[in-house]
Every structure is written in structure tokens, then in C-alpha cells.
CSV table of C-alpha atoms in Angstrom, one decimal:
chain,number,residue,atom,x,y,z
Z,1130,UNK,CA,0.0,0.0,0.0
Z,1131,UNK,CA,1.4,3.4,-1.0
Z,1132,UNK,CA,1.0,7.1,-0.1
Z,1133,UNK,CA,0.2,9.6,-2.8
Z,1134,UNK,CA,0.6,13.3,-2.0
Z,1135,UNK,CA,-1.4,16.1,-3.7
Z,1136,UNK,CA,-0.1,18.3,-5.2
Z,1137,UNK,CA,3.5,17.1,-4.6
Z,1138,UNK,CA,3.1,13.8,-6.6
Z,1139,UNK,CA,0.1,14.6,-8.7
Z,1140,UNK,CA,-1.7,18.0,-9.2
Z,1141,UNK,CA,-5.3,16.9,-8.4
Z,1142,UNK,CA,-7.2,14.6,-6.0
Z,1143,UNK,CA,-8.8,12.9,-9.0
Z,1144,UNK,CA,-5.4,12.1,-10.4
Z,1145,UNK,CA,-4.4,10.6,-7.1
Z,1146,UNK,CA,-7.5,8.4,-7.0
Z,1147,UNK,CA,-6.9,7.3,-10.6
Z,1148,UNK,CA,-3.3,6.2,-9.7
Z,1149,UNK,CA,-4.2,4.6,-6.4
Z,1150,UNK,CA,-5.0,1.0,-5.5
Z,1151,UNK,CA,-7.3,-0.5,-2.9
Z,1152,UNK,CA,-6.1,0.5,0.6
Z,1153,UNK,CA,-3.8,3.3,-0.5
Z,1154,UNK,CA,-3.6,6.7,1.4
Z,1155,UNK,CA,-3.9,10.0,-0.4
Z,1156,UNK,CA,-2.6,13.0,1.6
Z,1157,UNK,CA,-3.9,16.4,0.4
Z,1158,UNK,CA,-1.9,19.5,1.3
Z,1159,UNK,CA,-3.6,22.8,2.2
Z,1160,UNK,CA,-5.0,24.7,-0.8
Z,1161,UNK,CA,-8.2,25.2,-2.8
Z,1162,UNK,CA,-9.1,22.3,-5.2
Z,1163,UNK,CA,-11.9,23.0,-7.7
Z,1164,UNK,CA,-12.9,19.5,-8.7
Z,1165,UNK,CA,-15.5,16.9,-8.1
Z,1166,UNK,CA,-13.8,13.8,-6.8
Z,1167,UNK,CA,-15.2,10.3,-7.6
Z,1168,UNK,CA,-14.0,7.2,-5.7
Z,1169,UNK,CA,-15.2,4.3,-8.0
Z,1170,UNK,CA,-16.3,1.0,-6.6
Z,1171,UNK,CA,-13.0,-0.7,-7.7
Z,1172,UNK,CA,-11.0,1.5,-5.2
Z,1173,UNK,CA,-12.2,0.2,-1.8
Z,1174,UNK,CA,-10.6,1.2,1.5
Z,1175,UNK,CA,-8.9,4.4,0.2
Z,1176,UNK,CA,-7.9,6.9,2.8
Z,1177,UNK,CA,-8.1,10.5,1.7
Z,1178,UNK,CA,-6.7,12.9,4.4
Z,1179,UNK,CA,-6.3,16.6,4.6
Z,1180,UNK,CA,-4.2,18.4,7.2
Z,1181,UNK,CA,-6.1,19.0,10.5
Z,1182,UNK,CA,-4.7,22.5,11.3
Z,1183,UNK,CA,-5.1,23.9,7.8
Z,1184,UNK,CA,-7.8,21.9,6.0
Z,1185,UNK,CA,-7.7,21.8,2.2
Z,1186,UNK,CA,-10.8,23.3,0.6
Z,1187,UNK,CA,-12.8,21.5,-2.0
Z,1188,UNK,CA,-14.8,24.2,-3.8
Z,1189,UNK,CA,-17.6,23.7,-6.4
Z,1190,UNK,CA,-18.6,26.0,-9.2
Z,1191,UNK,CA,-22.4,25.8,-9.7
Z,1192,UNK,CA,-25.4,24.2,-8.0
Z,1193,UNK,CA,-27.0,22.8,-11.1
Z,1194,UNK,CA,-24.1,20.7,-12.2
Z,1195,UNK,CA,-25.3,17.5,-10.5
Z,1196,UNK,CA,-21.9,17.0,-9.0
Z,1197,UNK,CA,-20.8,16.1,-5.5
Z,1198,UNK,CA,-17.6,17.3,-3.8
Z,1199,UNK,CA,-16.8,13.6,-3.0
Z,1200,UNK,CA,-18.8,10.9,-4.8
Z,1201,UNK,CA,-18.0,7.7,-2.8
Z,1202,UNK,CA,-19.0,4.6,-4.7
Z,1203,UNK,CA,-16.5,2.3,-3.1
Z,1204,UNK,CA,-16.8,0.5,0.2
Z,1205,UNK,CA,-14.7,1.3,3.3
Z,1206,UNK,CA,-13.5,4.7,2.2
Z,1207,UNK,CA,-12.1,7.1,4.8
Z,1208,UNK,CA,-12.2,10.9,4.3
Z,1209,UNK,CA,-11.0,13.3,6.9
Z,1210,UNK,CA,-10.1,17.0,7.4
Z,1211,UNK,CA,-11.7,18.7,4.4
Z,1212,UNK,CA,-13.7,21.9,4.0
Z,1213,UNK,CA,-16.3,21.3,1.2
Z,1214,UNK,CA,-18.2,24.4,0.1
Z,1215,UNK,CA,-20.3,26.0,-2.6
Z,1216,UNK,CA,-21.3,24.9,-6.0
Z,1217,UNK,CA,-22.0,21.2,-5.3
Z,1218,UNK,CA,-25.3,19.5,-5.4
Z,1219,UNK,CA,-24.1,17.3,-2.5
Z,1220,UNK,CA,-21.0,18.1,-0.5
Z,1221,UNK,CA,-20.5,14.3,0.0
Z,1222,UNK,CA,-22.5,11.6,-1.7
Z,1223,UNK,CA,-22.1,8.0,-0.5
Z,1224,UNK,CA,-23.4,4.9,-2.3
Z,1225,UNK,CA,-20.8,2.5,-0.8
Z,1226,UNK,CA,-20.9,1.0,2.6
Z,1227,UNK,CA,-18.8,1.0,5.7
Z,1228,UNK,CA,-17.3,4.4,4.9
Z,1229,UNK,CA,-16.0,7.0,7.5
Z,1230,UNK,CA,-16.3,10.8,7.2
Z,1231,UNK,CA,-14.2,12.4,10.0
Z,1232,UNK,CA,-13.7,16.1,10.9
Z,1233,UNK,CA,-15.1,17.6,7.7
Z,1234,UNK,CA,-17.1,20.8,7.1
Z,1235,UNK,CA,-19.7,21.0,4.4
Z,1236,UNK,CA,-21.2,24.4,3.9
Z,1237,UNK,CA,-23.1,26.5,1.3
Z,1238,UNK,CA,-23.8,23.5,-0.9
Z,1239,UNK,CA,-27.3,22.5,-2.1
Z,1240,UNK,CA,-27.3,19.5,0.3
Z,1241,UNK,CA,-24.7,18.6,2.8
Z,1242,UNK,CA,-24.3,14.8,2.9
Z,1243,UNK,CA,-26.4,12.3,1.1
Z,1244,UNK,CA,-26.2,8.5,1.8
Z,1245,UNK,CA,-28.1,7.1,-1.2
Z,1246,UNK,CA,-30.6,4.2,-1.2
Z,1247,UNK,CA,-27.9,2.1,-2.9
Z,1248,UNK,CA,-25.7,2.1,0.2
Z,1249,UNK,CA,-25.9,-0.9,2.4
Z,1250,UNK,CA,-25.2,1.2,5.4
Z,1251,UNK,CA,-22.6,0.8,8.1
Z,1252,UNK,CA,-21.3,4.3,7.6
Z,1253,UNK,CA,-19.7,6.5,10.4
Z,1254,UNK,CA,-19.8,10.3,10.6
Z,1255,UNK,CA,-17.6,11.8,13.3
Z,1256,UNK,CA,-17.2,15.5,14.1
Z,1257,UNK,CA,-18.8,16.5,10.8
Z,1258,UNK,CA,-20.3,20.0,10.4
Z,1259,UNK,CA,-23.0,20.6,7.8
Z,1260,UNK,CA,-24.0,24.3,8.1
Z,1261,UNK,CA,-25.7,26.8,5.8
Z,1262,UNK,CA,-26.6,24.4,3.0
Z,1263,UNK,CA,-29.7,25.2,1.0
Z,1264,UNK,CA,-31.4,21.9,1.6
Z,1265,UNK,CA,-30.9,19.2,4.2
Z,1266,UNK,CA,-27.8,18.9,6.4
Z,1267,UNK,CA,-27.4,15.1,6.4
Z,1268,UNK,CA,-29.7,12.4,4.8
Z,1269,UNK,CA,-29.1,8.8,5.8
Z,1270,UNK,CA,-30.4,5.9,3.8
Z,1271,UNK,CA,-29.5,2.4,4.7
Z,1272,UNK,CA,-29.1,0.9,8.1
Z,1273,UNK,CA,-26.5,0.6,10.8
Z,1274,UNK,CA,-24.9,4.0,10.6
Z,1275,UNK,CA,-23.4,6.1,13.4
Z,1276,UNK,CA,-23.5,9.9,13.6
Z,1277,UNK,CA,-21.3,11.1,16.5
Z,1278,UNK,CA,-20.6,14.7,17.7
Z,1279,UNK,CA,-21.9,16.2,14.4
Z,1280,UNK,CA,-23.4,19.6,13.9
Z,1281,UNK,CA,-26.2,20.5,11.5
Z,1282,UNK,CA,-27.1,24.1,11.8
Z,1283,UNK,CA,-28.8,26.8,9.7
Z,1284,UNK,CA,-29.6,24.5,6.8
Z,1285,UNK,CA,-32.5,25.4,4.6
Z,1286,UNK,CA,-34.6,22.3,5.3
Z,1287,UNK,CA,-34.0,19.4,7.8
Z,1288,UNK,CA,-31.0,19.2,9.9
Z,1289,UNK,CA,-30.8,15.3,9.8
Z,1290,UNK,CA,-33.1,12.8,7.9
Z,1291,UNK,CA,-32.9,9.2,8.8
Z,1292,UNK,CA,-34.6,6.8,6.4
Z,1293,UNK,CA,-33.7,3.4,7.7
Z,1294,UNK,CA,-32.9,1.9,11.1
Z,1295,UNK,CA,-30.3,0.8,13.6
Z,1296,UNK,CA,-28.9,4.3,13.4
Z,1297,UNK,CA,-27.1,6.0,16.4
Z,1298,UNK,CA,-27.1,9.8,16.7
Z,1299,UNK,CA,-24.9,10.6,19.7
Z,1300,UNK,CA,-23.9,14.0,21.2
Z,1301,UNK,CA,-24.9,16.0,18.1
Z,1302,UNK,CA,-26.2,19.5,17.6
Z,1303,UNK,CA,-29.2,19.9,15.3
Z,1304,UNK,CA,-30.3,23.5,15.7
Z,1305,UNK,CA,-31.4,26.6,13.8
Z,1306,UNK,CA,-32.6,24.7,10.7
Z,1307,UNK,CA,-35.5,25.9,8.6
Z,1308,UNK,CA,-37.5,22.7,9.1
Z,1309,UNK,CA,-37.4,19.9,11.7
Z,1310,UNK,CA,-34.1,19.2,13.5
Z,1311,UNK,CA,-34.2,15.4,13.2
Z,1312,UNK,CA,-36.7,13.7,10.9
Z,1313,UNK,CA,-37.1,9.9,11.2
Z,1314,UNK,CA,-38.9,8.7,8.2
Z,1315,UNK,CA,-41.9,6.4,8.1
Z,1316,UNK,CA,-41.7,2.8,9.3
Z,1317,UNK,CA,-40.9,0.3,6.6
Z,1318,UNK,CA,-42.3,-2.6,8.5
Z,1319,UNK,CA,-38.9,-4.0,9.4
Z,1320,UNK,CA,-37.9,-4.6,13.0
Z,1321,UNK,CA,-35.5,-1.7,13.3
Z,1322,UNK,CA,-34.7,0.9,15.9
Z,1323,UNK,CA,-32.9,4.2,16.2
Z,1324,UNK,CA,-31.1,5.9,19.1
Z,1325,UNK,CA,-30.9,9.6,19.6
Z,1326,UNK,CA,-28.8,10.3,22.7
Z,1327,UNK,CA,-27.2,13.4,24.3
Z,1328,UNK,CA,-28.1,15.8,21.5
Z,1329,UNK,CA,-29.0,19.5,21.5
Z,1330,UNK,CA,-32.0,20.2,19.3
Z,1331,UNK,CA,-33.2,23.7,19.5
Z,1332,UNK,CA,-34.5,26.7,17.6
Z,1333,UNK,CA,-35.6,24.8,14.5
Z,1334,UNK,CA,-38.5,26.2,12.5
Z,1335,UNK,CA,-40.6,23.1,12.8
Z,1336,UNK,CA,-40.4,20.2,15.3
Z,1337,UNK,CA,-37.3,19.4,17.2
Z,1338,UNK,CA,-37.6,15.6,16.6
Z,1339,UNK,CA,-40.3,14.0,14.4
Z,1340,UNK,CA,-40.5,10.2,14.5
Z,1341,UNK,CA,-42.4,8.3,11.9
Z,1342,UNK,CA,-40.4,5.1,12.5
Z,1343,UNK,CA,-41.3,3.0,15.5
Z,1344,UNK,CA,-38.8,1.8,18.1
Z,1345,UNK,CA,-36.9,5.1,18.4
Z,1346,UNK,CA,-35.2,5.6,21.7
Z,1347,UNK,CA,-34.8,9.3,22.6
Z,1348,UNK,CA,-32.5,9.7,25.7
Z,1349,UNK,CA,-31.0,12.6,27.6
Z,1350,UNK,CA,-31.4,15.3,24.9
Z,1351,UNK,CA,-32.1,19.0,25.2
Z,1352,UNK,CA,-35.1,19.7,23.0
Z,1353,UNK,CA,-35.8,23.4,23.3
Z,1354,UNK,CA,-37.3,26.5,21.6
Z,1355,UNK,CA,-38.4,24.8,18.5
Z,1356,UNK,CA,-41.1,26.6,16.5
Z,1357,UNK,CA,-43.6,23.6,16.6
Z,1358,UNK,CA,-43.6,20.5,18.9
Z,1359,UNK,CA,-40.5,19.5,20.8
Z,1360,UNK,CA,-41.0,15.8,19.9
Z,1361,UNK,CA,-43.7,14.7,17.5
Z,1362,UNK,CA,-44.6,11.0,17.3
Z,1363,UNK,CA,-47.3,10.1,14.8
Z,1364,UNK,CA,-48.7,6.8,13.4
Z,1365,UNK,CA,-46.0,4.8,15.1
Z,1366,UNK,CA,-45.4,2.6,18.1
Z,1367,UNK,CA,-42.9,1.6,20.7
Z,1368,UNK,CA,-40.9,4.8,20.9
Z,1369,UNK,CA,-39.3,5.7,24.2
Z,1370,UNK,CA,-38.7,9.3,25.3
Z,1371,UNK,CA,-36.5,9.1,28.4
Z,1372,UNK,CA,-34.7,11.7,30.6
Z,1373,UNK,CA,-34.9,14.6,28.2
Z,1374,UNK,CA,-35.2,18.3,29.0
Z,1375,UNK,CA,-38.1,19.5,26.8
Z,1376,UNK,CA,-38.7,23.2,27.2
Z,1377,UNK,CA,-39.9,26.4,25.6
Z,1378,UNK,CA,-41.2,24.8,22.5
Z,1379,UNK,CA,-43.9,26.8,20.6
Z,1380,UNK,CA,-46.4,23.9,20.6
Z,1381,UNK,CA,-46.5,20.7,22.7
Z,1382,UNK,CA,-43.5,19.3,24.4
Z,1383,UNK,CA,-44.3,15.8,23.3
Z,1384,UNK,CA,-47.2,15.1,20.9
Z,1385,UNK,CA,-48.2,11.4,20.5
Z,1386,UNK,CA,-50.8,11.0,17.8
Z,1387,UNK,CA,-52.3,7.7,16.7
Z,1388,UNK,CA,-49.7,5.5,18.4
Z,1389,UNK,CA,-49.5,2.8,21.0
Z,1390,UNK,CA,-47.0,1.5,23.5
Z,1391,UNK,CA,-44.9,4.7,23.5
Z,1392,UNK,CA,-43.2,5.6,26.7
Z,1393,UNK,CA,-42.6,9.1,28.1
Z,1394,UNK,CA,-40.6,8.6,31.3
Z,1395,UNK,CA,-38.3,10.7,33.6
Z,1396,UNK,CA,-38.4,13.9,31.5
Z,1397,UNK,CA,-38.5,17.5,32.6
Z,1398,UNK,CA,-41.2,19.2,30.5
Z,1399,UNK,CA,-41.2,22.9,31.2
Z,1400,UNK,CA,-42.6,26.1,29.8
Z,1401,UNK,CA,-43.9,24.8,26.5
Z,1402,UNK,CA,-46.5,27.1,24.8
Z,1403,UNK,CA,-48.9,24.2,24.2
Z,1404,UNK,CA,-49.3,21.0,26.4
Z,1405,UNK,CA,-46.5,19.2,28.1
Z,1406,UNK,CA,-47.6,15.9,26.6
Z,1407,UNK,CA,-50.6,15.5,24.3
Z,1408,UNK,CA,-52.1,12.0,23.5
Z,1409,UNK,CA,-54.4,12.0,20.5
Z,1410,UNK,CA,-57.7,10.2,19.9
Z,1411,UNK,CA,-56.1,7.0,18.6
Z,1412,UNK,CA,-53.4,6.9,21.3
Z,1413,UNK,CA,-53.6,3.6,23.1
Z,1414,UNK,CA,-51.6,1.9,25.9
Z,1415,UNK,CA,-49.0,4.7,26.1
Z,1416,UNK,CA,-47.1,5.4,29.3
Z,1417,UNK,CA,-46.5,8.8,30.8
Z,1418,UNK,CA,-44.7,8.1,34.1
Z,1419,UNK,CA,-42.3,9.9,36.6
Z,1420,UNK,CA,-42.0,13.1,34.7
Z,1421,UNK,CA,-41.9,16.7,35.9
Z,1422,UNK,CA,-44.4,19.2,34.3
Z,1423,UNK,CA,-44.0,22.8,35.2
Z,1424,UNK,CA,-45.5,26.0,33.8
Z,1425,UNK,CA,-46.7,24.6,30.5
Z,1426,UNK,CA,-49.1,27.2,29.0
Z,1427,UNK,CA,-51.8,24.5,28.4
Z,1428,UNK,CA,-52.3,21.2,30.1
Z,1429,UNK,CA,-49.4,19.3,31.7
Z,1430,UNK,CA,-50.9,16.2,30.1
Z,1431,UNK,CA,-53.8,16.2,27.7
Z,1432,UNK,CA,-55.7,13.1,26.6
Z,1433,UNK,CA,-58.3,13.5,23.8
Z,1434,UNK,CA,-61.7,11.9,24.3
Z,1435,UNK,CA,-61.1,8.7,22.3
Z,1436,UNK,CA,-57.7,7.8,23.8
Z,1437,UNK,CA,-57.9,4.6,25.9
Z,1438,UNK,CA,-55.8,2.4,28.2
Z,1439,UNK,CA,-53.1,5.0,28.6
Z,1440,UNK,CA,-51.3,5.4,32.0
Z,1441,UNK,CA,-50.4,8.7,33.6
Z,1442,UNK,CA,-48.6,7.9,36.8
Z,1443,UNK,CA,-46.3,9.3,39.5
Z,1444,UNK,CA,-45.7,12.6,37.7
Z,1445,UNK,CA,-45.1,16.0,39.4
Z,1446,UNK,CA,-47.3,18.8,38.1
Z,1447,UNK,CA,-47.0,22.5,39.0
Z,1448,UNK,CA,-48.5,25.6,37.4
Z,1449,UNK,CA,-49.9,24.0,34.2
Z,1450,UNK,CA,-53.2,25.1,32.9
Z,1451,UNK,CA,-54.6,22.6,33.9
Z,1452,UNK,CA,-52.3,20.0,35.3
Z,1453,UNK,CA,-54.2,17.1,33.7
Z,1454,UNK,CA,-56.9,17.4,31.1
Z,1455,UNK,CA,-58.8,14.4,29.9
Z,1456,UNK,CA,-61.8,14.9,27.7
Z,1457,UNK,CA,-64.7,12.5,28.7
Z,1458,UNK,CA,-64.8,9.6,28.4
Z,1459,UNK,CA,-60.9,9.7,28.4
Z,1460,UNK,CA,-61.1,10.7,32.1
Z,1461,UNK,CA,-62.5,7.2,32.8
Z,1462,UNK,CA,-60.9,5.1,30.1
Z,1463,UNK,CA,-57.3,5.8,31.2
Z,1464,UNK,CA,-55.3,5.3,34.4
Z,1465,UNK,CA,-54.2,8.2,36.6
Z,1466,UNK,CA,-52.3,7.1,39.7
Z,1467,UNK,CA,-49.9,8.6,42.1
Z,1468,UNK,CA,-49.6,12.0,40.5
Z,1469,UNK,CA,-48.6,15.0,42.6
Z,1470,UNK,CA,-50.3,18.3,41.7
Z,1471,UNK,CA,-49.4,21.7,43.0
Z,1472,UNK,CA,-52.2,24.2,42.8
Z,1473,UNK,CA,-52.0,26.2,39.5
Z,1474,UNK,CA,-50.2,29.5,40.1
Z,1475,UNK,CA,-50.5,30.8,36.5
């Protein structure tokens, strides 16, 4: 396996890829490179590395060219330490599997990162920043991907879209996007799950998190000041919302609509403009246990009239308006046990 240096050995990154063999390393020196780099499927396990302290810049020319900054067709490709900006349809497009993108910045492209439906998944994104792109920050197709300590801010549509399952989103920042912070697409019927852990999701112009895929585990996140719901769960089951801080969202803190066996447990739900938690007419066998609801502008917990067999237990309520609202016959068709209510002070 050899090392090829750009521009010392060859003038362009594409030239280096053309001369490389599987498993080679390409080191790119600081500078501006105006090219669209394709790693074909017969070049697996390439490593393309910029310099961390002075990252090389991959710069596009026009949005309508249909080109990507890096078009990764091969499996096991590793790309690190690049700034990719302007003039690309996708900053990085991946149709291979088991690829790693580390410490890269993608900005002012049409879309940040696209993992296509052709990818078999298993991709890792670490310390990637997708900011100020016209469309989505990151779109993940395929299963078994990890998104760790990434930032998607100020993008023109979604911060992150997940279309698949078994995806980990860990310690990320998904904020100030012009649509939902994290969008999890509709359930495909497969037995898959996703994990969203330790993230900051705030000030998005739609929901903070929107789940349309069941079995999503949402743990220890800060979901705040989003223009719509903090967390929106619709037409899907078996989601868990655990130990989050959900506050100052412009509609409900958590909205469960037409779902069953969802759990909202150990959360702090504070100062949302709508309800703390709302369960819709077709909400069945959901659990709202051991949460704190303080100063939500509407009900701490709202159950619409046709919701049945839900459990609201051992929660602390203070200064909500009212603390619990259950439209008849929901007041008799659901369980309310062990809740502590402080008189409304609003």
C-alpha cells in the first residue's frame, strides 16, 4: 500500500484516486481544489486525508451541475479533514458501505451529505459540520450508521433525515434549521430501531424531533425553543422518550398522535407554549410516568376523548393550565395514579 501526496506527486485529487490501488492513502496539502472527486467501486478502502490544522478546501462551481464534492461509490473509504463548500449538489454523496467521514465541514452546498438508497449502510460520521446548506444537512439511507458529535445548523430544510434503522445519533447539535431538526422517516415494517442520545436540538423552525419510525429511543437530549412540537410522534409505536429536557417549544413538548406502547418517562417538560404531553384520539396503551411538568401554557398532560388504556402515573405537576386534562370519556378510560399536583399558580 502506497502514499500519494497532492499536489506534490500529482496535481489533483482525482489524479491521485486514478493512480491509487485499494487501501492506499492520499494526503492532500492545504489549498483550494476546484474539482469533483469520484472514488469508484474498484477503489475500496482508500484513505483521503487533509491536514487538520489547515484543512484543504474542495470548492464547487455551480449548484445545477449535479456533481458532488466527494462521490463515494467504493466500500470502506475514509475521508478526513476537508472543507467542502459552494457549488456542489451534495457536499459528499455515498453509495458505498462502511465508509467513514471524519472532521469535515460542508457548507453552502445544495445539500450537505447524502447517503443514497444504494448504500448498504454501516457508515460512520464523526465530528462533521453541515451548516448553511440550501437543503438538508445530512440524509441517511441504509441501516447501521453512526452519527457522532456532528453539527447540522442553519440548513434550509431538515438538519438530519434518517430513512432506515439501527442508526445511532450521539452527542450531536441539530439546531437553527428551517425545518425539523431530526426527521425519522416512516416505518418500513422491518424490525429496526434508532437511538438519539445526548443531543442538543433547539430553535428549529418546525419540530425538534419528528418520528415516523417505531422503536426510536430518545434519551438525555435537550429539545428546546423549536417553533412547533419538541418531539412529534405520529402513526408509530414503541418509541421511548426518556430523561430529556423538553422546554420552551412553541407547541406541545411531546405530541403522541395515533400511536401505542410509546413511553414518556423521567423527563423535565417545562414552559412549553402548548401542552406538556398530548395524546391523540387514537393513542392507546401509552405510558407517561415519573415526569416533571412545570408551567406549560396549556395542560401538563392532555388526553383527547377517544384515547384509551393509557397510563399517567407518578408525575409531578406545577402551574400548568390545567395540570391534567382528559376529555370525557378519556377521564374514565385511562389510568391516573400517584400524580402530585401543586395548585395552579398561573
